Amino acid sequence: GQSLEQPSEVTAVEGAIVQINCTYQTSGFYGLSWYQQHDGGAPTFLSYNALDGLEETGRFSSFLSRSDSYGYLLLQELQMKDSASYFCAVRDTGGFKTIFGAGTRLFVKA
Amino acid sequence: NAGVTQTPKFQVLKTGQSMTLQCAQDMNHNSMYWYRQDPGMGLRLIYYSASEGTTDKGEVPNGYNVSRLNKREFSLRLESAAPSQTSVYFCASSHLDHSGNTIYFGEGSWLTVV
């Protein structure tokens, strides 16, 4: 089976940097994704890592270590609008099935 | 560009009633999904369809059925609704390849079973 673990809540101040960790256990692995969801909205794609290392997209970066079954999402220069839930997701070996973690609620304070 | 469209947005059902959630995507994606989201539980995969003509169970398929009507449409049916099926349902689609698998979600359907 597959399972993903991430912290339930993180609080940070505006302008700071925050890291949201994700560890996973899967019978197969094809890649780790991150999604953002604001209250009442739909999840939206942020980043995808298939290989080890860091992927950078503007203020957001995502890291993957396949040997450690671990990844993280790094948010820099936090803004109030970054207050949302963030989900890591694993795509299985077959590539068709994507399973999500329970999500990390990020609170950005002024 | 509409993306993923699902209907209805809100629905209240009585226990035992049946209903179908409709979903359509206009991005020519091969794969489609139905997830449910409960507070603190994240997104749980109900069923998915890797391509037209195929469907497979996800993490929580009990009490649901699906139909991949064609490449665009993927419906979710509750045959006999139960209060435990009160949730927000998201339809999604993606085009899977080796470079990634961005999943595009519909706006969600809020279902209450009383």
Tab-separated table of C-alpha atoms in Angstrom:
chain	number	residue	atom	x	y	z
A	1	GLY	CA	0.000	0.000	0.000
A	2	GLN	CA	0.895	3.643	0.037
A	3	SER	CA	1.007	6.181	2.835
A	4	LEU	CA	2.281	9.714	3.147
A	5	GLU	CA	3.029	11.674	6.291
A	6	GLN	CA	3.244	15.416	6.616
A	7	PRO	CA	2.774	17.792	9.563
A	8	SER	CA	-0.794	18.844	10.180
A	9	GLU	CA	-0.061	22.524	10.797
A	10	VAL	CA	2.752	25.024	10.353
A	11	THR	CA	2.774	28.690	11.369
A	12	ALA	CA	5.211	31.304	10.050
A	13	VAL	CA	5.463	35.067	9.729
A	14	GLU	CA	5.189	37.103	6.597
A	15	GLY	CA	8.511	37.344	4.746
A	16	ALA	CA	9.940	34.237	6.367
A	17	ILE	CA	10.869	30.855	4.879
A	18	VAL	CA	8.968	27.703	5.743
A	19	GLN	CA	9.635	24.063	4.931
A	20	ILE	CA	6.901	21.433	4.784
A	21	ASN	CA	8.172	17.881	4.961
A	22	CYS	CA	6.683	14.741	3.497
A	23	THR	CA	7.720	11.137	4.012
A	24	TYR	CA	6.165	8.362	2.034
A	25	GLN	CA	5.879	4.608	1.906
A	26	THR	CA	4.891	3.112	-1.395
A	27	SER	CA	5.008	-0.224	-3.120
A	28	GLY	CA	6.186	1.635	-6.216
A	29	PHE	CA	7.197	5.192	-6.927
A	30	TYR	CA	7.068	7.392	-9.962
A	31	GLY	CA	7.249	10.898	-8.532
A	32	LEU	CA	6.314	13.303	-5.746
A	33	SER	CA	4.011	16.256	-6.344
A	34	TRP	CA	2.858	19.207	-4.286
A	35	TYR	CA	-0.518	20.905	-4.417
A	36	GLN	CA	-1.939	24.017	-2.794
A	37	GLN	CA	-5.533	24.403	-1.706
A	38	HIS	CA	-7.187	27.533	-0.342
A	39	ASP	CA	-10.293	27.203	1.810
A	40	GLY	CA	-13.324	26.390	-0.305
A	41	GLY	CA	-11.231	25.970	-3.432
A	42	ALA	CA	-9.829	23.159	-5.509
A	43	PRO	CA	-6.260	21.874	-5.193
A	44	THR	CA	-3.852	23.385	-7.695
A	45	PHE	CA	-0.541	21.962	-8.834
A	46	LEU	CA	2.685	23.504	-7.514
A	47	SER	CA	5.571	21.208	-8.411
A	48	TYR	CA	6.679	17.706	-9.324
A	49	ASN	CA	9.894	15.792	-8.597
A	50	ALA	CA	10.649	12.551	-10.378
A	51	LEU	CA	14.384	12.611	-9.683
A	52	ASP	CA	16.455	13.449	-6.616
A	53	GLY	CA	17.250	17.073	-6.073
A	54	LEU	CA	15.715	20.492	-5.973
A	55	GLU	CA	13.157	21.955	-8.355
A	56	GLU	CA	12.620	25.707	-8.183
A	57	THR	CA	9.593	27.630	-9.370
A	58	GLY	CA	9.637	31.233	-8.276
A	59	ARG	CA	9.211	31.494	-4.499
A	60	PHE	CA	8.460	27.782	-4.222
A	61	SER	CA	11.005	24.969	-4.347
A	62	SER	CA	10.560	21.244	-3.909
A	63	PHE	CA	13.135	18.640	-2.974
A	64	LEU	CA	13.180	14.877	-3.291
A	65	SER	CA	15.403	12.148	-1.884
A	66	ARG	CA	14.222	8.804	-3.199
A	67	SER	CA	16.677	6.844	-1.056
A	68	ASP	CA	15.145	8.415	2.068
A	69	SER	CA	11.546	8.351	0.753
A	70	TYR	CA	11.431	12.003	1.699
A	71	GLY	CA	10.638	15.308	0.150
A	72	TYR	CA	9.867	18.848	1.150
A	73	LEU	CA	8.260	21.987	-0.133
A	74	LEU	CA	10.091	25.240	0.590
A	75	LEU	CA	8.195	28.499	0.500
A	76	GLN	CA	10.256	31.681	0.564
A	77	GLU	CA	9.290	35.306	1.140
A	78	LEU	CA	6.015	34.204	2.637
A	79	GLN	CA	2.959	36.276	1.845
A	80	MET	CA	-0.423	36.315	3.533
A	81	LYS	CA	-1.936	34.749	0.422
A	82	ASP	CA	0.234	31.663	0.994
A	83	SER	CA	-2.021	30.731	3.910
A	84	ALA	CA	-3.538	27.518	2.607
A	85	SER	CA	-3.285	23.760	2.845
A	86	TYR	CA	-0.420	22.016	1.097
A	87	PHE	CA	-0.562	18.390	0.026
A	88	CYS	CA	2.174	16.061	-1.071
A	89	ALA	CA	1.150	13.325	-3.471
A	90	VAL	CA	2.790	10.193	-4.783
A	91	ARG	CA	2.328	8.725	-8.200
A	92	ASP	CA	2.656	4.959	-8.197
A	93	THR	CA	4.858	2.875	-10.470
A	94	GLY	CA	2.090	2.237	-12.955
A	95	GLY	CA	1.801	5.988	-13.173
A	96	PHE	CA	-1.959	6.168	-13.170
A	97	LYS	CA	-2.751	6.287	-9.504
A	98	THR	CA	-1.914	9.335	-7.403
A	99	ILE	CA	-2.363	9.245	-3.639
A	100	PHE	CA	-2.398	12.372	-1.457
A	101	GLY	CA	-1.206	13.037	2.066
A	102	ALA	CA	-3.562	14.456	4.679
A	103	GLY	CA	-2.252	17.966	4.083
A	104	THR	CA	-0.390	20.646	6.024
A	105	ARG	CA	-2.283	23.735	7.019
A	106	LEU	CA	0.015	26.793	6.718
A	107	PHE	CA	-0.862	29.915	8.677
A	108	VAL	CA	1.040	33.051	7.706
A	109	LYS	CA	0.992	35.792	10.328
A	110	ALA	CA	1.665	39.477	9.815
B	1	ASN	CA	-10.900	27.223	-21.300
B	2	ALA	CA	-13.264	25.379	-18.941
B	3	GLY	CA	-10.823	22.663	-17.771
B	4	VAL	CA	-12.653	20.193	-15.506
B	5	THR	CA	-16.339	20.808	-14.965
B	6	GLN	CA	-18.381	18.885	-12.413
B	7	THR	CA	-22.014	19.040	-11.453
B	8	PRO	CA	-23.877	19.543	-9.232
B	9	LYS	CA	-21.957	21.923	-6.983
B	10	PHE	CA	-24.208	21.317	-3.993
B	11	GLN	CA	-26.573	18.452	-3.232
B	12	VAL	CA	-28.503	17.234	-0.217
B	13	LEU	CA	-29.628	13.621	-0.264
B	14	LYS	CA	-31.651	11.488	2.072
B	15	THR	CA	-30.177	8.218	3.268
B	16	GLY	CA	-30.835	5.517	0.687
B	17	GLN	CA	-31.289	7.856	-2.247
B	18	SER	CA	-29.124	7.533	-5.329
B	19	MET	CA	-27.414	10.165	-7.396
B	20	THR	CA	-24.760	10.640	-10.055
B	21	LEU	CA	-22.031	13.242	-10.059
B	22	GLN	CA	-21.114	14.283	-13.559
B	23	CYS	CA	-17.660	15.321	-14.707
B	24	ALA	CA	-16.245	16.427	-18.025
B	25	GLN	CA	-12.840	17.691	-19.120
B	26	ASP	CA	-11.911	19.525	-22.280
B	27	MET	CA	-8.129	19.103	-22.117
B	28	ASN	CA	-8.001	15.812	-24.045
B	29	HIS	CA	-6.539	14.056	-20.994
B	30	ASN	CA	-6.375	10.287	-20.900
B	31	SER	CA	-6.693	9.859	-17.144
B	32	MET	CA	-9.534	10.904	-14.893
B	33	TYR	CA	-10.128	10.572	-11.160
B	34	TRP	CA	-12.680	10.938	-8.406
B	35	TYR	CA	-11.474	11.991	-4.962
B	36	ARG	CA	-13.333	12.732	-1.775
B	37	GLN	CA	-12.127	15.180	0.835
B	38	ASP	CA	-13.125	15.116	4.489
B	39	PRO	CA	-11.788	17.459	7.180
B	40	GLY	CA	-8.318	16.396	8.255
B	41	MET	CA	-8.284	13.457	5.857
B	42	GLY	CA	-6.803	15.001	2.770
B	43	LEU	CA	-7.876	13.750	-0.623
B	44	ARG	CA	-8.741	10.084	-0.886
B	45	LEU	CA	-8.948	8.383	-4.246
B	46	ILE	CA	-12.272	6.680	-4.902
B	47	TYR	CA	-11.861	5.455	-8.466
B	48	TYR	CA	-9.707	6.335	-11.404
B	49	SER	CA	-9.699	5.722	-15.110
B	50	ALA	CA	-6.294	5.481	-16.748
B	51	SER	CA	-7.783	5.705	-20.205
B	52	GLU	CA	-11.071	5.520	-22.007
B	53	GLY	CA	-12.671	2.156	-21.421
B	54	THR	CA	-10.854	1.320	-18.185
B	55	THR	CA	-11.681	1.984	-14.544
B	56	ASP	CA	-9.950	0.896	-11.353
B	57	LYS	CA	-10.584	1.090	-7.642
B	58	GLY	CA	-8.737	3.576	-5.534
B	59	GLU	CA	-8.392	3.768	-1.765
B	60	VAL	CA	-12.072	4.044	-0.801
B	61	PRO	CA	-14.285	2.555	-3.549
B	62	ASN	CA	-16.991	0.951	-1.402
B	63	GLY	CA	-20.437	2.422	-1.976
B	64	TYR	CA	-19.534	3.988	-5.312
B	65	ASN	CA	-19.589	3.086	-8.973
B	66	VAL	CA	-18.074	4.904	-11.924
B	67	SER	CA	-18.497	5.087	-15.663
B	68	ARG	CA	-15.974	6.380	-18.167
B	69	LEU	CA	-18.529	7.339	-20.760
B	70	ASN	CA	-15.975	8.562	-23.287
B	71	LYS	CA	-12.631	10.318	-23.183
B	72	ARG	CA	-14.184	13.510	-21.861
B	73	GLU	CA	-16.631	12.247	-19.260
B	74	PHE	CA	-16.271	10.296	-16.022
B	75	SER	CA	-19.265	9.964	-13.717
B	76	LEU	CA	-19.523	8.842	-10.094
B	77	ARG	CA	-22.662	7.142	-8.816
B	78	LEU	CA	-23.874	6.622	-5.289
B	79	GLU	CA	-26.439	3.834	-5.446
B	80	SER	CA	-27.690	4.102	-1.864
B	81	ALA	CA	-26.331	7.153	-0.119
B	82	ALA	CA	-25.197	6.928	3.513
B	83	PRO	CA	-24.346	9.722	5.974
B	84	SER	CA	-20.712	8.545	5.860
B	85	GLN	CA	-20.648	9.687	2.234
B	86	THR	CA	-21.158	13.295	3.256
B	87	SER	CA	-18.073	14.915	1.802
B	88	VAL	CA	-16.647	17.189	-0.855
B	89	TYR	CA	-16.064	15.329	-4.099
B	90	PHE	CA	-13.469	16.383	-6.623
B	91	CYS	CA	-13.203	15.176	-10.165
B	92	ALA	CA	-9.800	15.527	-11.774
B	93	SER	CA	-7.914	14.734	-14.935
B	94	SER	CA	-4.323	14.490	-16.059
B	95	HIS	CA	-2.102	13.642	-18.967
B	96	LEU	CA	0.554	11.336	-17.649
B	97	ASP	CA	3.998	11.201	-19.161
B	98	HIS	CA	7.559	10.878	-17.960
B	99	SER	CA	7.933	14.594	-17.392
B	100	GLY	CA	5.221	14.833	-14.822
B	101	ASN	CA	1.605	14.400	-14.021
B	102	THR	CA	-0.116	17.662	-13.293
B	103	ILE	CA	-3.582	16.839	-12.040
B	104	TYR	CA	-6.282	19.390	-12.783
B	105	PHE	CA	-9.219	19.486	-10.404
B	106	GLY	CA	-12.790	20.556	-10.820
B	107	GLU	CA	-14.285	23.027	-8.364
B	108	GLY	CA	-15.789	20.335	-6.164
B	109	SER	CA	-19.232	19.024	-5.322
B	110	TRP	CA	-20.478	19.452	-1.771
B	111	LEU	CA	-22.670	16.472	-0.881
B	112	THR	CA	-24.639	16.144	2.337
B	113	VAL	CA	-26.475	12.931	3.187
B	114	VAL	CA	-29.052	13.265	5.941
